[in-house]
Every structure is written in structure tokens, then in C-alpha cells.
XYZ file of C-alpha atoms in Angstrom:
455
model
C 54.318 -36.171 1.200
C 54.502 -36.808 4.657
C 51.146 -36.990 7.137
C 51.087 -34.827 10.385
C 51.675 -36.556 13.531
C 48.144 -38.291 15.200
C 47.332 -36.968 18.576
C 49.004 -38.277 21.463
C 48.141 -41.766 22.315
C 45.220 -41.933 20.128
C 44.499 -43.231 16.521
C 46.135 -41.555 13.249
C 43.312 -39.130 12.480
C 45.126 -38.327 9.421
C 46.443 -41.699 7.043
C 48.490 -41.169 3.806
C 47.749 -37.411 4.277
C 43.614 -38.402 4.662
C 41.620 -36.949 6.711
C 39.972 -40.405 8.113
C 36.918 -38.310 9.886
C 36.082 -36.688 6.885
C 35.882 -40.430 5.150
C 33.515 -41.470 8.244
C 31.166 -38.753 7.442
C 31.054 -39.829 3.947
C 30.446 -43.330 4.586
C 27.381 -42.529 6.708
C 26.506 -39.908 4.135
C 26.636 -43.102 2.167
C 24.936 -45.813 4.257
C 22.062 -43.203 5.401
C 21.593 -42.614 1.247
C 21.377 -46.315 1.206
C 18.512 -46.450 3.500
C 16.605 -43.557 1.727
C 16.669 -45.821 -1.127
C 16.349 -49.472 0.017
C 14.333 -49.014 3.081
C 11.753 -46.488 2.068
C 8.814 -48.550 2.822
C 7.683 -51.009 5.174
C 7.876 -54.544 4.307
C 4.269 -55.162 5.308
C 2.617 -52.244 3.031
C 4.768 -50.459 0.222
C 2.825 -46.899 0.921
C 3.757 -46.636 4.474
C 7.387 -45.006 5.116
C 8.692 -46.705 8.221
C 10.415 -44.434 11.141
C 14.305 -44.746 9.902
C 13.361 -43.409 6.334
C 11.517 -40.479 7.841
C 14.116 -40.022 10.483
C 17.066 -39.500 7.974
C 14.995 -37.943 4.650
C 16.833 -35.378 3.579
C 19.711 -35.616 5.625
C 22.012 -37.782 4.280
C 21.896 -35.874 0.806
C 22.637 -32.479 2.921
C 25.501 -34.708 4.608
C 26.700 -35.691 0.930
C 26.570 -31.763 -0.544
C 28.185 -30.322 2.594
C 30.737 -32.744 2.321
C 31.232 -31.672 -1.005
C 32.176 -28.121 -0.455
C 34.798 -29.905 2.293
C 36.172 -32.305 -0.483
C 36.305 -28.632 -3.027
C 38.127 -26.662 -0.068
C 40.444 -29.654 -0.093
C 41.397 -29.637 -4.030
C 41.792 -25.882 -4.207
C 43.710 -24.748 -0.791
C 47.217 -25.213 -2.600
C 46.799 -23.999 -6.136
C 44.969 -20.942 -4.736
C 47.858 -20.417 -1.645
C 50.159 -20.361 -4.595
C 48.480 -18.084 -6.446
C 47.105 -20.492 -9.247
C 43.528 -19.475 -8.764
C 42.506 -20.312 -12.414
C 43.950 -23.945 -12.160
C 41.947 -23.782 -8.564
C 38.818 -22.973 -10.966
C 39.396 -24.840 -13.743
C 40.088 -28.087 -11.616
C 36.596 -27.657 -9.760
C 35.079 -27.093 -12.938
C 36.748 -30.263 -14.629
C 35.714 -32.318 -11.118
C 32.104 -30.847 -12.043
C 32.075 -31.986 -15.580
C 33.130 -35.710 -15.100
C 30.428 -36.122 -12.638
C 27.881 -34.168 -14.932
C 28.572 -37.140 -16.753
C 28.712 -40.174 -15.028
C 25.054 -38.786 -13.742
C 24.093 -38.529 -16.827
C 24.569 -41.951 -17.680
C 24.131 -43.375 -14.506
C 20.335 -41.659 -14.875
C 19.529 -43.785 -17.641
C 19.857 -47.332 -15.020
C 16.267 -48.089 -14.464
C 14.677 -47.597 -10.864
C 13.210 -45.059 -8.559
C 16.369 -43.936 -7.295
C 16.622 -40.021 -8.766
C 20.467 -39.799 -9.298
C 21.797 -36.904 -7.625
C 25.268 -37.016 -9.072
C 24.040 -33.722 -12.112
C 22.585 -31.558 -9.881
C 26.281 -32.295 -7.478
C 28.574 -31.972 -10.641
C 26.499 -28.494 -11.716
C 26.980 -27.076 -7.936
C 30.186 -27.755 -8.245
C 30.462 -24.583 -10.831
C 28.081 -22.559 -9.114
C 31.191 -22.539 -5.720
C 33.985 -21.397 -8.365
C 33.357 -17.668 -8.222
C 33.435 -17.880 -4.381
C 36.966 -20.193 -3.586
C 38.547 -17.186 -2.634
C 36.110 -16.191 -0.196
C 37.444 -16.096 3.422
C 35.434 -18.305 5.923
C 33.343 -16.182 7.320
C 31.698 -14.008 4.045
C 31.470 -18.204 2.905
C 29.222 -18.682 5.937
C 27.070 -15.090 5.675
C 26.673 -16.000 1.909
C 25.069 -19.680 2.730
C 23.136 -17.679 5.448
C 22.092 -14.671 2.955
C 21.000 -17.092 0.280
C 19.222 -19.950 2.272
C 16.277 -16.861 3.816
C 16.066 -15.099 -0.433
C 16.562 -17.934 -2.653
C 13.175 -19.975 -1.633
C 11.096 -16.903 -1.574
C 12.521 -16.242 -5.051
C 12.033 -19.699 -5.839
C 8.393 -20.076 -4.567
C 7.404 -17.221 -7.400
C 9.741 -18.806 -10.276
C 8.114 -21.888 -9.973
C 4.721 -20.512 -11.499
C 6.568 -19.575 -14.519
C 8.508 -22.751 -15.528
C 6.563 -25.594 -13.160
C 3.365 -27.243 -14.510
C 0.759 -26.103 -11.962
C -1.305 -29.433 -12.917
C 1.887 -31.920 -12.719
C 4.233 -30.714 -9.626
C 5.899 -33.656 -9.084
C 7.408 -33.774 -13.251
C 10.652 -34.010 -12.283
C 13.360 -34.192 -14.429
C 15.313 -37.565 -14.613
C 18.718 -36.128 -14.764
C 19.859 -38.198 -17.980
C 20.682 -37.888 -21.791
C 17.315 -38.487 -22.629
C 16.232 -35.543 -20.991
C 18.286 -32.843 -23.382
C 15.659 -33.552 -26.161
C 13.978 -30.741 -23.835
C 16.605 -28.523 -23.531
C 14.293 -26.247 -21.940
C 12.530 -27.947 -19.268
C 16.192 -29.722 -18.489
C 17.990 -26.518 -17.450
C 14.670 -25.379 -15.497
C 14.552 -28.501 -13.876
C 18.540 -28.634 -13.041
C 18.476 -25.635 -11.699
C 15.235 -24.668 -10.369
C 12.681 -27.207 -10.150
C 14.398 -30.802 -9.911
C 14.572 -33.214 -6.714
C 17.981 -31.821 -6.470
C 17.616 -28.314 -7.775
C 20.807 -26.566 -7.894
C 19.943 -22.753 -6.997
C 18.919 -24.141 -3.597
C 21.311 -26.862 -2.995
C 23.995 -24.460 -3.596
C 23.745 -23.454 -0.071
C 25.508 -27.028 1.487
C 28.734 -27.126 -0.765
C 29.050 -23.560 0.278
C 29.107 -24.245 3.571
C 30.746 -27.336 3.517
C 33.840 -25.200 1.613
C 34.086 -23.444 4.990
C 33.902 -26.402 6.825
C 36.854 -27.469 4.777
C 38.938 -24.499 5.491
C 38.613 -24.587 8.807
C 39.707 -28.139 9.070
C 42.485 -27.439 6.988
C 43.360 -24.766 9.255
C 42.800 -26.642 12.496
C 45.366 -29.929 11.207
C 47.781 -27.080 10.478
C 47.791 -25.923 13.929
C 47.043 -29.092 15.649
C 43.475 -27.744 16.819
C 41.238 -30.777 15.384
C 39.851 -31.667 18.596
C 38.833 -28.351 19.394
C 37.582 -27.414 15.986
C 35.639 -30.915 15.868
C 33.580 -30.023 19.176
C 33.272 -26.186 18.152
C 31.508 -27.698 14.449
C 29.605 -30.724 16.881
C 28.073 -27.919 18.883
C 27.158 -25.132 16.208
C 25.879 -27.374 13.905
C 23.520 -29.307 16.621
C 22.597 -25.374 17.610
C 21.520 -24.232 13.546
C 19.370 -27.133 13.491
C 17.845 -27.296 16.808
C 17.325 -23.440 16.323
C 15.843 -23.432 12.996
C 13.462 -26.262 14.408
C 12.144 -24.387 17.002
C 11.492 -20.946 14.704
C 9.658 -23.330 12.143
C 7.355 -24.826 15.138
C 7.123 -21.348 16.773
C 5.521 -20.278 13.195
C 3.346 -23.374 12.898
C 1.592 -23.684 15.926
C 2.166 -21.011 18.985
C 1.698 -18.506 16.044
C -0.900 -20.085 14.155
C 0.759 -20.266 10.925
C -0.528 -24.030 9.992
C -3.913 -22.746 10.871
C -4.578 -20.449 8.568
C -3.293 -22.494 5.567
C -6.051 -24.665 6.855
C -8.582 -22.202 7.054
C -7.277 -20.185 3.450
C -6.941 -24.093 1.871
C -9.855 -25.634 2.686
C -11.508 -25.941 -0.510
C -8.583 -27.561 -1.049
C -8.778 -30.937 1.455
C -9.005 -31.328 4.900
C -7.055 -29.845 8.048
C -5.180 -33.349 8.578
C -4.630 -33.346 4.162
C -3.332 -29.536 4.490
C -0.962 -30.780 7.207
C 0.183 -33.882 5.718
C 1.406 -31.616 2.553
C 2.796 -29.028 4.872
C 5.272 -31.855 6.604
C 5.350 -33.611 3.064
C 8.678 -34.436 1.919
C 7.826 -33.379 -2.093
C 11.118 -31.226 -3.144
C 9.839 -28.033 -2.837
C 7.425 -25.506 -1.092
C 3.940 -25.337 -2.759
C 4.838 -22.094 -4.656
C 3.227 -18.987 -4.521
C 2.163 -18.520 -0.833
C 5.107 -17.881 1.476
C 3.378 -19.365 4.589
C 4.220 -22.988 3.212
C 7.943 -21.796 3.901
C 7.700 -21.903 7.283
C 7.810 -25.878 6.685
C 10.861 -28.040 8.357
C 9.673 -30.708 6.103
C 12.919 -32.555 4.191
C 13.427 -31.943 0.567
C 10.994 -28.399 0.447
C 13.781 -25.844 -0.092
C 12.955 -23.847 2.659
C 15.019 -21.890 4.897
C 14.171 -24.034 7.409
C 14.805 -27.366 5.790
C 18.432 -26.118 4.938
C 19.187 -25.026 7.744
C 17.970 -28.090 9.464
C 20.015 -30.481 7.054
C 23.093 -28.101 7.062
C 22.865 -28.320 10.699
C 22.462 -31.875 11.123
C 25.496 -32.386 8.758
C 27.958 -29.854 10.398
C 26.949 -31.405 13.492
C 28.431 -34.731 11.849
C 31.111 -33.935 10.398
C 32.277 -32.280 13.796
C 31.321 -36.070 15.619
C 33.358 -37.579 12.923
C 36.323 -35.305 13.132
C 36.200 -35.490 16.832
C 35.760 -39.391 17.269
C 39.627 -39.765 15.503
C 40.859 -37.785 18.061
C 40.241 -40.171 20.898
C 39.888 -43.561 19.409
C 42.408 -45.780 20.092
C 44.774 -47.196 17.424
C 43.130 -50.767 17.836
C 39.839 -49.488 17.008
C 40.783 -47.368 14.292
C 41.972 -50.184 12.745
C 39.104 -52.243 12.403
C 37.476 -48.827 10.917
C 40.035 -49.441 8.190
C 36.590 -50.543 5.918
C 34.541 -47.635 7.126
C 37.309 -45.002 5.698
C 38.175 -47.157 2.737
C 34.708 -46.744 1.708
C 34.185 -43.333 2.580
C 37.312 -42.873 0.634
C 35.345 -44.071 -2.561
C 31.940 -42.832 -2.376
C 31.227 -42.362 -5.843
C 32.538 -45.594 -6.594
C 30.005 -47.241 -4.036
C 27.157 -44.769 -5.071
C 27.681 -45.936 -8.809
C 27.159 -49.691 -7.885
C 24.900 -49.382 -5.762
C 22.275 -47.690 -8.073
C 22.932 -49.757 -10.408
C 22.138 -53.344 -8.413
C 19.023 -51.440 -6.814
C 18.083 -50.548 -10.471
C 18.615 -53.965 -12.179
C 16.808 -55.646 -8.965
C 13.559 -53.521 -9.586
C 13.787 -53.650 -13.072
C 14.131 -57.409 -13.646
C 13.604 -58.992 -10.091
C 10.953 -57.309 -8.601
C 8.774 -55.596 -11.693
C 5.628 -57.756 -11.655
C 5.370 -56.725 -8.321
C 6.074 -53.291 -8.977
C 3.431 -52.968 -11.011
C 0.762 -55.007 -9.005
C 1.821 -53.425 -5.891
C 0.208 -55.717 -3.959
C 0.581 -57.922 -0.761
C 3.910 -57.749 1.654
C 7.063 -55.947 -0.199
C 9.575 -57.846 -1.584
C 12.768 -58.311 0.966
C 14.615 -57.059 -2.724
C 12.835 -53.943 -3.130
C 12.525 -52.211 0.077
C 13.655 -53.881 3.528
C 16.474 -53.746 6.406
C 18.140 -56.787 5.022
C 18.629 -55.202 1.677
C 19.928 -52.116 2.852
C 22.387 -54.470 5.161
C 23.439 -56.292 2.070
C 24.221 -53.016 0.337
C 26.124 -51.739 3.303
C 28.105 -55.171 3.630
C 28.974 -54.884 0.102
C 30.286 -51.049 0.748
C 32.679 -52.274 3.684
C 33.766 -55.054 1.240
C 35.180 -52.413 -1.345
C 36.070 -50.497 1.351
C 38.092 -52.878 2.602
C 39.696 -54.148 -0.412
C 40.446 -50.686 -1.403
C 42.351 -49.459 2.143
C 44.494 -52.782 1.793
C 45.477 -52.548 -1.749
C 45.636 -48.473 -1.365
C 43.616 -47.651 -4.053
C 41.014 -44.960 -4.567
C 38.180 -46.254 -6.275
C 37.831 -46.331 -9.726
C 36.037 -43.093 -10.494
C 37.232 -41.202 -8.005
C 40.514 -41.849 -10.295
C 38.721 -40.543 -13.070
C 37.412 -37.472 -11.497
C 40.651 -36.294 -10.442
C 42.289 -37.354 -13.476
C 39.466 -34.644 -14.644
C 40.346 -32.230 -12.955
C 43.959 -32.152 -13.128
C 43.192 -32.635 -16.730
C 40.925 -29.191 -16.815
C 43.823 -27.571 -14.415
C 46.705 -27.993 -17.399
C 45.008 -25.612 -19.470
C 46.000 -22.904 -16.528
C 49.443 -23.931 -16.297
C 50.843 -20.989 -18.077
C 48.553 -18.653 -16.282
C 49.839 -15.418 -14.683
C 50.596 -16.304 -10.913
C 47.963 -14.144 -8.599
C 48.587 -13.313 -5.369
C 46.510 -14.909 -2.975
C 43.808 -13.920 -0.428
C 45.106 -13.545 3.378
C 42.320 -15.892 4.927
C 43.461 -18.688 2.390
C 47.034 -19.074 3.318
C 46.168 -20.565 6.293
C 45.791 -23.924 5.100
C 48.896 -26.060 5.099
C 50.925 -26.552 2.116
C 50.736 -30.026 1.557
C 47.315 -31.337 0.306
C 44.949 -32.733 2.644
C 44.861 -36.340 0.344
C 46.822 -38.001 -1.776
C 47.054 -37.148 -5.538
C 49.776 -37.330 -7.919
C 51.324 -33.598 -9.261
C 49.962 -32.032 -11.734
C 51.144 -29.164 -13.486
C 49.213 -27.275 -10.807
C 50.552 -28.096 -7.474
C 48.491 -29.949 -4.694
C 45.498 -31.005 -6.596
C 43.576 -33.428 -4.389
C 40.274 -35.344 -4.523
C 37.132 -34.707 -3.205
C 35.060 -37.501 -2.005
C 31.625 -37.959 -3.537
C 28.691 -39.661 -3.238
């Protein structure tokens, strides 16, 4: 497999048939996870949230779903442009299932970190019926399902939430299947992560992905990287300015304060309305007027999905103008973008083992100045070091890391069982991608299955 030519004069944007500004996105996607995590409180008191965590909430998990759907539009474009649409299906489903259960197990490391890698496997399956899709019913779908699925949601939630415990979430693991019940609710409805709503970013992102499949194919990158810069910055600016139109000018916060009174005060009815607490308080569709990270609402996707088009666009469009010398010494930032489930893996599980075994007096005292280990700058830098350190080592020995092996091995695995499916003809919009896949993976006995990054 040969790579297209880089722009003129500029860095490769494309190395061993990678896409190196979709591996940028994914290593912020990674670092601003990082900092979710690692700096979510301030060193002097562990209940204040200092201004990077509230800055990025949300966003980096949007960036890591979205990027998703790219990484799904990547795996798929040849089997379905050769008509192979059940080994298409079958490999997204097989991708799904191995990281159903690394996040499964990975879920049972001990720490506050709620493992996102279920909820990401099980939205996986929920894009299969949709891979034929052209780009634009993709984007009306996200669109058409981001304004019903919360109001839906916000009346569900009565029925399968404890009203006196909201915040019961699920823990994503093999413990949890002893409820059976409850699990499925939670993956899918009422989790951190839950599926029904998150659904929206991989869609989008599988858009995203056809597009820049497109755009390498015609050597439009640098146009199509400024087009997705400027639309996304536009969604979520938009959407920001509806939500505060609703709050304030049109007195929306002011009557929850008035209706909730019994409740708490104006300030404690505002602090929940800009809480970031996974979902919309259900029942009252006012609350959805909330831009608050992590609530579900229209708002807060279209906010996040904004945000993260917006990025992915920088990314793409950065490679297009930086010069070979620099791109070079971004050789770590792509290697570990290239291997974000790798990094995601090990880093849960050293923030895990330091809480658990370092840190857990203190954890349960809670007292005096937060431990540099639990929640600080410094630890986030050390976890960030430690990600350009595998990224590096990874981009010189080229290597993919270690699970991303086994995911794709997954995949193709699931794929075989279509091999001696019926050939279907595919869908106009689809062809347009190029034949060769947009990273490296061996053949399988489906044609051009290729790895999607993950985080």
C-alpha cells in the first residue's frame, strides 16, 4: 500500500497510509481525558474543581466518541465500496465486542475514574445499521436525534432511575451483570456514558470520516479541514447562545427558581442547572435548556460535537502547513494518538492503583491540601510524559499498540464469518472514498479492514 503524496512543501499529512491529524486529535482527546481525571480538583481543597477541569468537562469524551465514528468510517469504506457490507458490519460489531470487554475488566481497577470503554464498544453496534448512510442523512440523523432523544430520555428516567439515588451509576464491569436489569438500563439509558445519547458523536464523527476520506482522495484536505474548523466552532457557538437566550433574556432559569424553591435556593437551583451530573433532572423539560457538560441535552451535544468537529478540522488543517521539521518532532504526539486505547488502559490503571494503595487514607479523611498523586498538574504532566514515551517508542519501532492489535485482530476475526457472503452492490455516496484503506492493517478475507483509534 502506498500513501498519497503530502502537500507541496509541507509535512506528510498522511504516514504509512495514516492520517497523522486524525492521531493529533486523538492524543488531545487523550491528554484532555487525562486532565478530567488527574486534575479534577485543586490541590489546596479536594471539593473545589479548578478552571482547566471545568473548561474541558465533557469535551474531551465528545472529542473521543466523534473520533470514533471517524476511526468506524475508516474500517468500513472498502469492504462496503466492494460490496461486502456484512463483513463492513460484522467487523464494527467484532471492534465493539473486544472493547465491551477490555471495559469490562478494565472497570473492575479500583478508582474514581468511570471507564468509558462499554458504553464506546456498545455504540459501536448502535452505528451498524447506518454505515451505508450517505453523509448528509448521517448528519440530519445526529441532528434529528440530539433535539428527541433527551426529551424521551428525561420521561424514561422516572421509570428505571431511583428518584431518591440519581447519581447510582452503573460501574461498567462484570460485577455489575449480577443485575442484569439495572446494567442494560444503566448502559443504555441512565449511565455516565449512556449509550442512547452518546450515540449522537460516533454518528457524526462517521461523517466526519467520510468526508476526510473523500477530501485525501481528491487532494481537498486543506479545504475540508477549514470547512470542519469553521462549522464545528459555528454548532457550538450557536447552540451556546440558544441555551443562554433560554436561560436568561427569556427567563427560563427563573422560573425553575421560582417553580423549585421548596427545593433550595436561587444560587442551589442554578448551581444544579450548570451542574455537570450526567443527565437532565428528568421530568421537567425546562432543565434541557442546560449547556451544562455531561446532561444529555441538546445543547450539551451539540456544544461537545461542536467543539470536537471544530478540532478535528484544526488538527487536519495544522498537517497541511507544518513543515517537515516540525512534523517530525510530532512523531510522539501521532505515535500516541495512534494507540489510544493502549494509553487509556495504562493510564487507568496507575491512577487506580495510586488511589487505591497510595493515596487511600487520605481518601477517606479527605482532609488538608490534596495529594500531588491524586489530583494535581504535575500528575497529569507525568501521565502525559508517559503517553509521548509510548508514543514514541511505538512510531520508531512501527508498532500499533498492543490492543489496538487485538481489536483489529477482532474485527477481522468477526469479518471472516462474511467471507462467503453474497457481494452487494454498494451505495453511490460511499464510493467516494479511495480504495486503499486510510491505515495500515494486514488483509483479511475482507479487503481493507483498518483500525480505528480509541480511547
Amino acid at each position: 500500500m502506498t500513501a498519497p503524496e503530502p502537500s507541496r512543501g509541507h509535512a506528510h499529512t498522511v504516514v504509512r497510509d495514516r492520517i497523522l491529524g486524525i492521531d493529533d486529535a486523538r492524543f488531545l482527546a487523550l491528554v484532555g481525558m487525562m486532565a478530567t481525571h488527574l486534575w479534577a480538583s485543586s490541590t489546596d481543597d479536594f471539593w473545589t474543581t479548578p478552571l482547566i477541569s471545568e473548561v474541558i468537562a465533557g469535551k474531551a469524551a465528545a472529542l473521543f466518541a466523534v473520533l470514533a465514528g471517524v476511526g468506524i468510517a475508516f474500517v468500513t469504506d472498502a469492504p462496503i465500496a466492494n460490496g461486502r457490507l456484512a463483513a463492513a458490519r460484522l467487523t464494527v460489531f467484532g471492534r465493539g465486542f473486544a472493547l465491551v470487554v477490555i471495559g469490562m475488566t478494565l472497570g473492575l481497577v479500583p478508582g474514581s475514574i468511570a471507564v468509558i470503554l462499554v458504553f464506546y464498544g456498545v455504540a459501536f453496534w448502535f452505528v451498524i445499521p447506518w454505515l451505508r448512510r450517505p453523509v448528509r442523512s448521517l448528519f440530519a440523523l445526529a441532528v434529528v436525534w440530539a433535539i428527541t432523544w433527551p426529551i424521551i430520555s428525561s420521561f424514561l428516567r422516572f421509570a428505571v432511575q431511583d428518584p431518591t439515588d440519581p447519581f447510582d451509576f452503573i460501574e461498567a464491569n462484570w460485577l455489575e451483570l449480577a443485575d442484569p436489569g439495572r446494567f442494560v438500563a444503566g448502559l443504555l439509558i441512565t449511565g455516565v456514558y449512556p449509550v442512547l445519547t452518546w450515540v449522537v458523536y460516533p454518528i457524526v464523527g462517521l461523517a466526519v470520516g467520510r468526508l476526510v476520506l473523500r477530501a485525501r482522495e481528491h487532494d481537498g484536505m486543506r479545504r475540508l479541514a477549514l470547512r470542519l474548523l469553521v462549522a464545528g466552532a459555528a454548532v457550538a457557538s450557536s447552540a451556546f447562545a440558544l441555551s443562554w437566550l433560554l436561560t436568561a433574556p427569556l427567563g427560563g432559569l427563573a422560573r425553575l427558581q421560582e417553580d423549585y424553591a421548596g427545593y433550595g435556593s436561587p444560587e442551589e437551583i442554578e448551581f444544579t442547572y450548570y451542574l455537570e451530573m450526567h443527565y437532565a433532572p428528568p421530568g421537567d423539560l425546562r432543565w434541557l435548556a442546560s449547556p451544562a457538560p455531561h446532561t444529555g441535552t441538546f445543547f450539551d451535544l451539540a456544544i461537545t460535537g461542536g467543539i470536537a468537529v471544530a478540532v478535528i478540522g484544526g488538527c487536519l488543517a495544522l498537517r497541511t502547513v507544518l513543515p517537515e521539521r516540525a512534523a517530525r518532532l510530532l512523531r510522539p504526539v501521532a505515535g500516541a494518538g495512534a494507540a489510544p486505547l493502549t494509553i487509556y488502559t495504562l493510564h487507568v490503571i496507575a491512577a487506580g492503583l495510586v488511589a487505591e494503595f497510595v493515596v487511600a487514607d487520605w481518601l477517606v479523611e479527605a482532609a488538608g491540601p490534596v495529594p500531588w498523586l491524586l489530583s494535581s498538574p504535575w500528575i497529569w504532566g507525568v501521565h502525559v510524559a508517559g503517553a509521548l514515551v509510548i508514543g514514541a517508542v511505538l512510531s520508531w519501532l512501527h508498532r500499533r499498540g498492543p490492543l489496538e492489535t487485538l481489536v483489529n485482530w477482532t474485527g477481522r476475526g468477526f469479518a471472516r464469518i462474511a467471507g462467503r457472503a453474497p457481494v452487494e452492490p454498494a451505495a453511490p455516496a460511499d464510493r467516494a472514498a479511495p480504495a486503499e484503506p486510510a491505515e495500515p492493517a494486514p488483509r483479511a478475507t475482507t479487503p481493507g479492514v483498518r483500525p480505528a483509534g480509541r480511547a
